[in-house]
Coordinates of C-alpha atoms and ligand atoms in Angstrom, one line a residue:
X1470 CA -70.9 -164.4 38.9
X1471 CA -69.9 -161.1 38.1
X1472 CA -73.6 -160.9 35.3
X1473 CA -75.6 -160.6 38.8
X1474 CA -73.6 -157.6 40.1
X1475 CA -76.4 -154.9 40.7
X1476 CA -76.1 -151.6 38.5
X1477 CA -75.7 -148.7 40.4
X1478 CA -78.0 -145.3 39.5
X1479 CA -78.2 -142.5 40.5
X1480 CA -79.8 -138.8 40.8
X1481 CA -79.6 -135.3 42.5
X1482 CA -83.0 -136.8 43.6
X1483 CA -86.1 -138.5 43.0
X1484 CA -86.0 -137.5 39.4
X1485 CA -84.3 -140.5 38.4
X1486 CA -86.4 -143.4 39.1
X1487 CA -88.1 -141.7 35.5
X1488 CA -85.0 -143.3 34.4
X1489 CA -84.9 -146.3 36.3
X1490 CA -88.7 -147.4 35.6
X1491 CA -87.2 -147.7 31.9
X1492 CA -84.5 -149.9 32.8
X1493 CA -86.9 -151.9 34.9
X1494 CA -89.3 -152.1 31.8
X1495 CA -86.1 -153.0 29.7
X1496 CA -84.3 -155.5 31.7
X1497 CA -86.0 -157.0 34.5
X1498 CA -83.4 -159.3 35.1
X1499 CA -81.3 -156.7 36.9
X1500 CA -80.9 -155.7 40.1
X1501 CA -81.2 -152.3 40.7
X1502 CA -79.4 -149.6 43.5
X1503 CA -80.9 -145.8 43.2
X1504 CA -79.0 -143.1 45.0
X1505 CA -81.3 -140.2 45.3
X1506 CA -78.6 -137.2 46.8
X1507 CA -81.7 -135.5 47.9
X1508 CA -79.6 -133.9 50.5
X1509 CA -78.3 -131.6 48.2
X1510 CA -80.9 -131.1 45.9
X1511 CA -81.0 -129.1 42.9
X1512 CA -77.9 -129.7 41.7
X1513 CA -78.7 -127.2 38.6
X1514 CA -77.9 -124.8 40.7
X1515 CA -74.6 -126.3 41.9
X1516 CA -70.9 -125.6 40.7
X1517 CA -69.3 -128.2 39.0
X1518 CA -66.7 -129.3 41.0
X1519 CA -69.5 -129.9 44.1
X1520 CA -71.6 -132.1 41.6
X1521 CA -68.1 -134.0 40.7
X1522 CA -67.6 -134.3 44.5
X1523 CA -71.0 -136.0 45.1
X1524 CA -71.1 -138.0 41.9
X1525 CA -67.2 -139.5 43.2
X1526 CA -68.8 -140.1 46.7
X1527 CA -71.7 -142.0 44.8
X1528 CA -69.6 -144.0 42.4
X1529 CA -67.8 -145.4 45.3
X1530 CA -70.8 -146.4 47.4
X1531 CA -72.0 -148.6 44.3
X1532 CA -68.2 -149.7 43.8
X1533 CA -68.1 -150.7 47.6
X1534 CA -71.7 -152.7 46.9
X1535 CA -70.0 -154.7 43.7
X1536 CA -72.1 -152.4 41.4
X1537 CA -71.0 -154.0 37.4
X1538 CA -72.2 -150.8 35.9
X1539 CA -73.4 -146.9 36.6
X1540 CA -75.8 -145.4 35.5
X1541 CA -76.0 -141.0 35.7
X1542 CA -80.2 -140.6 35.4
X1543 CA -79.2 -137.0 35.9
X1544 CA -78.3 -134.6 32.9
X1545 CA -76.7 -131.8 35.1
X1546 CA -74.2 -134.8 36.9
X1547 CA -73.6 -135.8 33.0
X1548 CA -72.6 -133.0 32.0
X1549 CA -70.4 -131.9 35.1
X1550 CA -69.1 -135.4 36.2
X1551 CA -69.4 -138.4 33.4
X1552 CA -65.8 -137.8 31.7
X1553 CA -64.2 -137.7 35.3
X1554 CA -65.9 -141.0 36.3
X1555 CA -64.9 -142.6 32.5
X1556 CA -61.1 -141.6 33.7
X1557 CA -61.7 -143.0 37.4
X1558 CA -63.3 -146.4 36.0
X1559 CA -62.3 -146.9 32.9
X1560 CA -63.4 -150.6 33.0
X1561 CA -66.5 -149.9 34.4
X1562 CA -69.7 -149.6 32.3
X1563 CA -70.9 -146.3 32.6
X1564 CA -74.2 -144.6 30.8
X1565 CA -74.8 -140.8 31.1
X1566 CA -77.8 -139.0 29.5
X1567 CA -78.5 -135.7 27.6
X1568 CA -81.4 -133.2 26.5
X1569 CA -82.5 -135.4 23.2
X1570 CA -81.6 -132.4 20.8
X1571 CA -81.0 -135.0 18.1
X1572 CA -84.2 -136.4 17.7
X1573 CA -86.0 -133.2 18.4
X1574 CA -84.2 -131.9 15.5
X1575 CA -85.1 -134.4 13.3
X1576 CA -89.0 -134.5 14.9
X1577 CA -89.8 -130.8 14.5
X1578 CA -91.9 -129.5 11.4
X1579 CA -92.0 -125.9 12.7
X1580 CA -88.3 -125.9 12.5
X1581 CA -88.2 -124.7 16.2
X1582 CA -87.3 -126.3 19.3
X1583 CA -87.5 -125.9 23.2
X1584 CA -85.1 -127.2 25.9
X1585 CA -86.3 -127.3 29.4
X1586 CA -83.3 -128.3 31.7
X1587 CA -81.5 -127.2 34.6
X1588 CA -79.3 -124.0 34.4
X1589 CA -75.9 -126.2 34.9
X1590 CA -76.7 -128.2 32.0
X1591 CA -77.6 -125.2 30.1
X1592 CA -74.6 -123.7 30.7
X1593 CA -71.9 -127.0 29.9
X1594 CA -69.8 -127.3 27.5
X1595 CA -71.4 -130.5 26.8
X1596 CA -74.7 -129.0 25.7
X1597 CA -72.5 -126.5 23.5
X1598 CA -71.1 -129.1 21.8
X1599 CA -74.2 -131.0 21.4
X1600 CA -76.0 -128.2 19.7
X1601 CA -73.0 -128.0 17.1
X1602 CA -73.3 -131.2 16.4
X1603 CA -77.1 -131.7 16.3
X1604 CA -79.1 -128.4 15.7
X1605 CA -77.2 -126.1 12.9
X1606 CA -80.5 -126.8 10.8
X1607 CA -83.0 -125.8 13.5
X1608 CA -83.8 -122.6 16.0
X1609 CA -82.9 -124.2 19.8
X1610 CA -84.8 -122.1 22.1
X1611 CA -83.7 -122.9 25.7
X1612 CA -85.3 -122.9 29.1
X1613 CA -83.8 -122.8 32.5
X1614 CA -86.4 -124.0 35.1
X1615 CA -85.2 -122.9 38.5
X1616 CA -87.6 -124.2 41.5
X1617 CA -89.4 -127.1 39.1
X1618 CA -87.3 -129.6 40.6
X1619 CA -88.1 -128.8 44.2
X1620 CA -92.2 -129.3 43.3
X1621 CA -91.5 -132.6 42.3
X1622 CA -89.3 -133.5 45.0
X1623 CA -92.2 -132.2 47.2
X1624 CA -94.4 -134.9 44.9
X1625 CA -96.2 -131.8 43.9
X1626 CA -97.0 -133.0 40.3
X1627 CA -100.3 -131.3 39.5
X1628 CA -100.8 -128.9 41.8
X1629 CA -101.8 -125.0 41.6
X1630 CA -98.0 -124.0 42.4
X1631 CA -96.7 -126.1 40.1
X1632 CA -98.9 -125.8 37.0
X1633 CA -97.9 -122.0 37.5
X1634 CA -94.4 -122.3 37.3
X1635 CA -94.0 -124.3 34.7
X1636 CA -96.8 -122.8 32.3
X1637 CA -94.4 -119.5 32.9
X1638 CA -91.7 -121.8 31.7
X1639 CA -93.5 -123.3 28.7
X1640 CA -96.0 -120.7 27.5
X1641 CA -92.8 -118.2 25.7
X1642 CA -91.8 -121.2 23.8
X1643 CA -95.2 -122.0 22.3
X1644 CA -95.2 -118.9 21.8
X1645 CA -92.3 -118.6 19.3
X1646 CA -93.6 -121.6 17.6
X1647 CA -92.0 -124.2 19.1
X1648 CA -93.6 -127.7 18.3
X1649 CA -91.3 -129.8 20.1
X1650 CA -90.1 -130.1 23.7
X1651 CA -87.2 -131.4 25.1
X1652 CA -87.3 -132.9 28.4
X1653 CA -83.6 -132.1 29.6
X1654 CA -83.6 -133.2 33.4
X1655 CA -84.9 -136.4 34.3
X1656 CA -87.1 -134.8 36.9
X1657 CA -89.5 -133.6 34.0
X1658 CA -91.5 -136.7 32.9
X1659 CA -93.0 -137.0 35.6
X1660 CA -95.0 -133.6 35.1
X1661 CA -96.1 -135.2 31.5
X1662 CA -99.5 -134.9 32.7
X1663 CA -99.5 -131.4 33.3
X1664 CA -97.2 -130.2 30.3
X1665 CA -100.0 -132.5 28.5
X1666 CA -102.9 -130.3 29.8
X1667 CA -100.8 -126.8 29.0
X1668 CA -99.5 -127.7 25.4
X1669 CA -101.1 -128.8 22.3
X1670 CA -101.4 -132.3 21.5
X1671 CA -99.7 -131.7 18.2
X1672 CA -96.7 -130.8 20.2
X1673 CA -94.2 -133.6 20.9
X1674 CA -92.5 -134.1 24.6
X1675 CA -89.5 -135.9 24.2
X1676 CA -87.0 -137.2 26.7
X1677 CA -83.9 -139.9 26.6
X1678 CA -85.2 -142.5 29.5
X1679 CA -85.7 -145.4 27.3
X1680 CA -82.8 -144.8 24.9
X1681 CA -80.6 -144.7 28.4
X1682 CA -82.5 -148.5 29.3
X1683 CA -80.6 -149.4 25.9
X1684 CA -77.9 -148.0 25.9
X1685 CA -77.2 -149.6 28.9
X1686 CA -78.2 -152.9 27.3
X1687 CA -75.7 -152.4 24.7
X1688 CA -73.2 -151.9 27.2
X1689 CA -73.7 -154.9 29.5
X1690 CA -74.3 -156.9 26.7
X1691 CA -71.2 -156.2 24.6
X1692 CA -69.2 -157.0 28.5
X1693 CA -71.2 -160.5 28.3
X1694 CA -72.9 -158.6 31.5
X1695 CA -76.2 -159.0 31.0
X1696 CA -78.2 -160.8 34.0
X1697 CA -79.8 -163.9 33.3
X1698 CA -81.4 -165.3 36.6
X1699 CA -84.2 -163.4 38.9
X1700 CA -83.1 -160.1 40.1
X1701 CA -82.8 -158.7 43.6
X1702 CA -86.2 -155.9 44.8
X1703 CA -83.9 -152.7 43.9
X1704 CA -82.8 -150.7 46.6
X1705 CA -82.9 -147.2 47.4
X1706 CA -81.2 -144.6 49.4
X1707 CA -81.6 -140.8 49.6
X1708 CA -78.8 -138.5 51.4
X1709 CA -82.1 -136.2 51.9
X1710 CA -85.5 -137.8 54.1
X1711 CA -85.7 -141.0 53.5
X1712 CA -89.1 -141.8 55.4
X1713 CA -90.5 -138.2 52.1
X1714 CA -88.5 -140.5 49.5
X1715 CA -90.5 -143.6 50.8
X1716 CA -94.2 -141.7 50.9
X1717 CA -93.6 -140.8 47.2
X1718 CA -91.8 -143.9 45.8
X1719 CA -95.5 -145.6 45.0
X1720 CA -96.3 -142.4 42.9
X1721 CA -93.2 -141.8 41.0
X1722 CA -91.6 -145.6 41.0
X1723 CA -95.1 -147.8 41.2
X1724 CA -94.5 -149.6 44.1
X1725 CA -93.8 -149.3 47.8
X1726 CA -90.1 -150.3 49.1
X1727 CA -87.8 -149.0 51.6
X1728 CA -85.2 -146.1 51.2
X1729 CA -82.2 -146.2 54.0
X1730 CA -80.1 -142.9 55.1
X1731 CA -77.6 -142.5 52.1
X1732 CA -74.4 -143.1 54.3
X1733 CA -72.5 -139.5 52.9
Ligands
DGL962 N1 -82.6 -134.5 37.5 C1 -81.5 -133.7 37.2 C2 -81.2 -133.6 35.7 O1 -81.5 -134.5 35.0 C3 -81.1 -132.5 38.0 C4 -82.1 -131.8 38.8 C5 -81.5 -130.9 39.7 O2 -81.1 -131.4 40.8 O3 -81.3 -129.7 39.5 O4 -80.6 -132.7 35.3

């Protein structure tokens, strides 16, 4: 029955599972496969073609497995690697995400609005376009944040290290009056917390994790894909160390499971 195929999702790393808690949430009916490709880990820093490479090498791992549907919980592989994979698959399902300019355009009162994300989505063409197309009426203030993601792959949410880099980070957007802040890599929910104890609670912290949990939805459900029995426990691999994925899958996922060598 090809509506209990497993959907495939994936990450440059742990960041994802922010992502895949919300399809959990959404549709629990589903089973679930996580790449994490900490191996190569950050991929903001990363040329395009490698992320293409590694997002290919993913997609066919889930194809191998019977995946029904992809999911990118990664912003920099969306922007470097989503069109490719539409053209490679294009029966396949397949959800991509993006820095939520749209609603933070239409959430801001001050008019002004930060972007934290990786420097390769920063830099795409497919951020260009979306500020064309979303932010002609606002001031987009944008952030690279080189070495957050390493913090949190080191499960390093709130500590002393951490809460430096990013306050260095957030502190020049406040600054110019920004009252709303875009989440741009899926990493970055998972230092709410903190980015709650630096910023004003009158300043809104927005990211795309549930609207990709729909959008996904939409997707399986307009393929009469949906699953409608029990699903599988996910499964995880990470191309990085999979024994550091599993010590910090109960923080970041909220339960304990096992996470195999990512075969690539
Ligand atoms: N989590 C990723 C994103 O959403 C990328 C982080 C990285 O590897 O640089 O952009």
């Amino acid at each position: 029955m090809p509506e209990m195929a497993p959907v495939g999702v994936f990450d440059s790393g742990v960041g994802g599972l922010s992502v895949l808690r919300e399809i959990r949430a959404l549709l629990p009916r589903e089973s679930l496969l996580y790449v994490a490709d900490s191996g190569h880990v950050p991929y903001g820093e990363k040329s395009a073609d490698f992320i293409r490479e590694r997002s290919h090498r993913i997609a066919e791992f889930f194809i191998e497995r019977g995946a029904k549907a992809l999911v990118l919980a990664c912003n920099t592989a969306t922007a470097a690697a989503v069109a490719d994979l539409r053209d490679r698959y294009p029966q396949l399902p397949i959800v991509g995400m993006e820095p939520a300019v749209k609603p933070a355009a239409a959430a801001t009162r001050s008019g002004v609005v930060g972007v934290l994300a990786t420097t390769g989505t920063l830099k795409s063409a497919k951020f260009a376009a979306l500020l064309d197309r979303f932010a002609s009426d606002v001031r987009v203030i944008t952030q690279p944040c080189p070495g957050l993601v390493e913090r949190i792959e080191a499960g390093d949410l709130m500590g002393s290290d951490t809460r430096r880099l990013l306050a260095g980070y957030v502190e020049p957007l406040l600054a110019q009056g920004c009252d709303t802040l875009i989440l741009g890599c899926t990493h970055y929910p998972f230092l709410r917390p903190l980015l709650q104890q630096l910023v004003s609670a009158s300043v809104s912290l927005i990211d795309t994790g549930a609207a990709v949990a729909r959008q996904l939805q939409r997707l399986l459900d307009a393929d009469g894909l949906l699953a409608e029995g029990r699903a599988e426990p996910c499964r995880f691999w990470s191309s990085g160390d999979p024994a550091a994925m599993q010590e910090i899958l109960p923080t970041l996922w909220g339960d304990s499971a096992r996470v195999d060598r990512f075969p690539g």
